[in-house]
Protein backbone atom coordinates (compact mmCIF):
# COMPACT_ATOMS: atom_id res chain seq x y z
CA UNK A 1 0.00 0.00 0.00
CA UNK A 2 1.62 3.27 -1.01
CA UNK A 3 2.10 6.19 1.39
CA UNK A 4 -0.37 8.50 -0.38
CA UNK A 5 -3.15 5.92 -0.10
CA UNK A 6 -2.39 5.35 3.58
CA UNK A 7 -2.46 9.08 4.22
CA UNK A 8 -5.82 9.41 2.49
CA UNK A 9 -7.30 6.48 4.44
CA UNK A 10 -6.29 8.11 7.71
CA UNK A 11 -7.88 11.44 6.76
CA UNK A 12 -10.73 12.52 9.02
CA UNK A 13 -12.02 14.66 6.16
CA UNK A 14 -12.41 11.56 3.98
CA UNK A 15 -14.42 9.70 6.61
CA UNK A 16 -16.63 12.73 7.30
CA UNK A 17 -17.28 13.04 3.55
CA UNK A 18 -18.18 9.34 3.37
CA UNK A 19 -20.51 9.71 6.37
CA UNK A 20 -22.14 12.81 4.86
CA UNK A 21 -22.65 11.10 1.50
CA UNK A 22 -24.19 7.97 2.97
CA UNK A 23 -26.35 10.02 5.34
CA UNK A 24 -27.66 11.97 2.36
CA UNK A 25 -28.43 8.75 0.49
CA UNK A 26 -30.29 7.36 3.52
CA UNK A 27 -32.35 10.55 3.80
CA UNK A 28 -33.09 10.37 0.07
CA UNK A 29 -34.50 6.86 0.47
CA UNK A 30 -36.61 7.88 3.46
CA UNK A 31 -34.84 5.99 6.24
CA UNK A 32 -35.84 6.87 9.78
CA UNK A 33 -33.65 9.11 11.95
CA UNK A 34 -32.51 6.33 14.28
CA UNK A 35 -31.17 4.25 11.39
CA UNK A 36 -29.37 7.24 9.92
CA UNK A 37 -27.80 8.02 13.29
CA UNK A 38 -26.63 4.42 13.75
CA UNK A 39 -25.14 4.19 10.26
CA UNK A 40 -23.36 7.54 10.65
CA UNK A 41 -21.96 6.45 14.02
CA UNK A 42 -20.65 3.20 12.52
CA UNK A 43 -18.95 5.04 9.64
CA UNK A 44 -17.23 7.53 11.93
CA UNK A 45 -16.16 4.73 14.27
CA UNK A 46 -14.72 2.77 11.35
CA UNK A 47 -12.93 5.87 10.12
CA UNK A 48 -11.41 6.47 13.54
CA UNK A 49 -10.23 2.87 13.80
CA UNK A 50 -8.68 2.91 10.32
CA UNK A 51 -6.96 6.24 10.99
CA UNK A 52 -5.54 4.90 14.26
CA UNK A 53 -4.26 1.70 12.66
CA UNK A 54 -2.62 3.51 9.75
CA UNK A 55 -1.03 6.09 12.06
CA UNK A 56 0.30 3.42 14.42
CA UNK A 57 1.68 1.43 11.50
CA UNK A 58 3.44 4.52 10.21
CA UNK A 59 4.92 5.28 13.64
CA UNK A 60 6.05 1.67 14.10
CA UNK A 61 7.66 1.60 10.67
CA UNK A 62 9.50 4.87 11.34
CA UNK A 63 10.64 3.57 14.73
CA UNK A 64 11.97 0.34 13.22
CA UNK A 65 13.96 2.24 10.59
CA UNK A 66 15.73 4.46 13.13
CA UNK A 67 16.03 2.34 16.28
CA UNK A 68 18.11 -0.80 16.27
CA UNK A 69 18.36 -1.09 20.07
CA UNK A 70 15.72 -3.84 20.04
CA UNK A 71 17.98 -6.03 17.92
CA UNK A 72 19.91 -8.67 19.83
CA UNK A 73 23.64 -8.18 19.94
CA UNK A 74 26.29 -10.82 19.38
CA UNK A 75 26.25 -13.71 21.81
CA UNK A 76 29.01 -13.32 24.35
CA UNK A 77 31.11 -16.27 25.50
CA UNK A 78 30.47 -17.40 29.03
CA UNK A 79 33.50 -17.89 31.20
PDB file of C-alpha atoms in Angstrom:
ATOM      1  CA  UNK A   1       0.000   0.000   0.000  1.00  0.00           C
ATOM      2  CA  UNK A   2       1.623   3.272  -1.012  1.00  0.00           C
ATOM      3  CA  UNK A   3       2.101   6.186   1.393  1.00  0.00           C
ATOM      4  CA  UNK A   4      -0.367   8.499  -0.377  1.00  0.00           C
ATOM      5  CA  UNK A   5      -3.153   5.921  -0.102  1.00  0.00           C
ATOM      6  CA  UNK A   6      -2.387   5.346   3.583  1.00  0.00           C
ATOM      7  CA  UNK A   7      -2.462   9.080   4.216  1.00  0.00           C
ATOM      8  CA  UNK A   8      -5.818   9.413   2.493  1.00  0.00           C
ATOM      9  CA  UNK A   9      -7.302   6.480   4.442  1.00  0.00           C
ATOM     10  CA  UNK A  10      -6.292   8.107   7.706  1.00  0.00           C
ATOM     11  CA  UNK A  11      -7.877  11.435   6.756  1.00  0.00           C
ATOM     12  CA  UNK A  12     -10.731  12.518   9.020  1.00  0.00           C
ATOM     13  CA  UNK A  13     -12.018  14.658   6.160  1.00  0.00           C
ATOM     14  CA  UNK A  14     -12.405  11.565   3.975  1.00  0.00           C
ATOM     15  CA  UNK A  15     -14.420   9.696   6.612  1.00  0.00           C
ATOM     16  CA  UNK A  16     -16.627  12.728   7.301  1.00  0.00           C
ATOM     17  CA  UNK A  17     -17.276  13.037   3.545  1.00  0.00           C
ATOM     18  CA  UNK A  18     -18.183   9.339   3.368  1.00  0.00           C
ATOM     19  CA  UNK A  19     -20.509   9.712   6.371  1.00  0.00           C
ATOM     20  CA  UNK A  20     -22.143  12.815   4.858  1.00  0.00           C
ATOM     21  CA  UNK A  21     -22.650  11.105   1.497  1.00  0.00           C
ATOM     22  CA  UNK A  22     -24.195   7.967   2.967  1.00  0.00           C
ATOM     23  CA  UNK A  23     -26.348  10.016   5.343  1.00  0.00           C
ATOM     24  CA  UNK A  24     -27.663  11.971   2.364  1.00  0.00           C
ATOM     25  CA  UNK A  25     -28.433   8.751   0.486  1.00  0.00           C
ATOM     26  CA  UNK A  26     -30.291   7.355   3.519  1.00  0.00           C
ATOM     27  CA  UNK A  27     -32.348  10.545   3.799  1.00  0.00           C
ATOM     28  CA  UNK A  28     -33.093  10.367   0.068  1.00  0.00           C
ATOM     29  CA  UNK A  29     -34.500   6.857   0.472  1.00  0.00           C
ATOM     30  CA  UNK A  30     -36.610   7.880   3.461  1.00  0.00           C
ATOM     31  CA  UNK A  31     -34.838   5.992   6.235  1.00  0.00           C
ATOM     32  CA  UNK A  32     -35.838   6.875   9.783  1.00  0.00           C
ATOM     33  CA  UNK A  33     -33.653   9.108  11.946  1.00  0.00           C
ATOM     34  CA  UNK A  34     -32.511   6.331  14.279  1.00  0.00           C
ATOM     35  CA  UNK A  35     -31.174   4.248  11.391  1.00  0.00           C
ATOM     36  CA  UNK A  36     -29.374   7.243   9.917  1.00  0.00           C
ATOM     37  CA  UNK A  37     -27.798   8.019  13.295  1.00  0.00           C
ATOM     38  CA  UNK A  38     -26.628   4.424  13.754  1.00  0.00           C
ATOM     39  CA  UNK A  39     -25.138   4.193  10.259  1.00  0.00           C
ATOM     40  CA  UNK A  40     -23.358   7.539  10.648  1.00  0.00           C
ATOM     41  CA  UNK A  41     -21.962   6.448  14.016  1.00  0.00           C
ATOM     42  CA  UNK A  42     -20.647   3.205  12.520  1.00  0.00           C
ATOM     43  CA  UNK A  43     -18.946   5.036   9.635  1.00  0.00           C
ATOM     44  CA  UNK A  44     -17.226   7.526  11.928  1.00  0.00           C
ATOM     45  CA  UNK A  45     -16.156   4.727  14.268  1.00  0.00           C
ATOM     46  CA  UNK A  46     -14.721   2.768  11.351  1.00  0.00           C
ATOM     47  CA  UNK A  47     -12.927   5.873  10.120  1.00  0.00           C
ATOM     48  CA  UNK A  48     -11.405   6.473  13.543  1.00  0.00           C
ATOM     49  CA  UNK A  49     -10.231   2.871  13.799  1.00  0.00           C
ATOM     50  CA  UNK A  50      -8.684   2.909  10.324  1.00  0.00           C
ATOM     51  CA  UNK A  51      -6.963   6.236  10.985  1.00  0.00           C
ATOM     52  CA  UNK A  52      -5.544   4.899  14.259  1.00  0.00           C
ATOM     53  CA  UNK A  53      -4.262   1.697  12.665  1.00  0.00           C
ATOM     54  CA  UNK A  54      -2.619   3.510   9.753  1.00  0.00           C
ATOM     55  CA  UNK A  55      -1.029   6.088  12.062  1.00  0.00           C
ATOM     56  CA  UNK A  56       0.305   3.422  14.417  1.00  0.00           C
ATOM     57  CA  UNK A  57       1.683   1.430  11.496  1.00  0.00           C
ATOM     58  CA  UNK A  58       3.445   4.517  10.208  1.00  0.00           C
ATOM     59  CA  UNK A  59       4.923   5.279  13.643  1.00  0.00           C
ATOM     60  CA  UNK A  60       6.049   1.672  14.105  1.00  0.00           C
ATOM     61  CA  UNK A  61       7.664   1.601  10.667  1.00  0.00           C
ATOM     62  CA  UNK A  62       9.499   4.871  11.337  1.00  0.00           C
ATOM     63  CA  UNK A  63      10.640   3.574  14.725  1.00  0.00           C
ATOM     64  CA  UNK A  64      11.966   0.345  13.224  1.00  0.00           C
ATOM     65  CA  UNK A  65      13.961   2.240  10.593  1.00  0.00           C
ATOM     66  CA  UNK A  66      15.732   4.461  13.128  1.00  0.00           C
ATOM     67  CA  UNK A  67      16.033   2.339  16.276  1.00  0.00           C
ATOM     68  CA  UNK A  68      18.110  -0.803  16.270  1.00  0.00           C
ATOM     69  CA  UNK A  69      18.361  -1.091  20.073  1.00  0.00           C
ATOM     70  CA  UNK A  70      15.723  -3.842  20.037  1.00  0.00           C
ATOM     71  CA  UNK A  71      17.985  -6.029  17.919  1.00  0.00           C
ATOM     72  CA  UNK A  72      19.914  -8.671  19.834  1.00  0.00           C
ATOM     73  CA  UNK A  73      23.637  -8.177  19.939  1.00  0.00           C
ATOM     74  CA  UNK A  74      26.289 -10.821  19.378  1.00  0.00           C
ATOM     75  CA  UNK A  75      26.253 -13.706  21.809  1.00  0.00           C
ATOM     76  CA  UNK A  76      29.012 -13.317  24.347  1.00  0.00           C
ATOM     77  CA  UNK A  77      31.106 -16.267  25.502  1.00  0.00           C
ATOM     78  CA  UNK A  78      30.471 -17.397  29.029  1.00  0.00           C
ATOM     79  CA  UNK A  79      33.500 -17.894  31.204  1.00  0.00           C
TER      80      UNK A  79
END
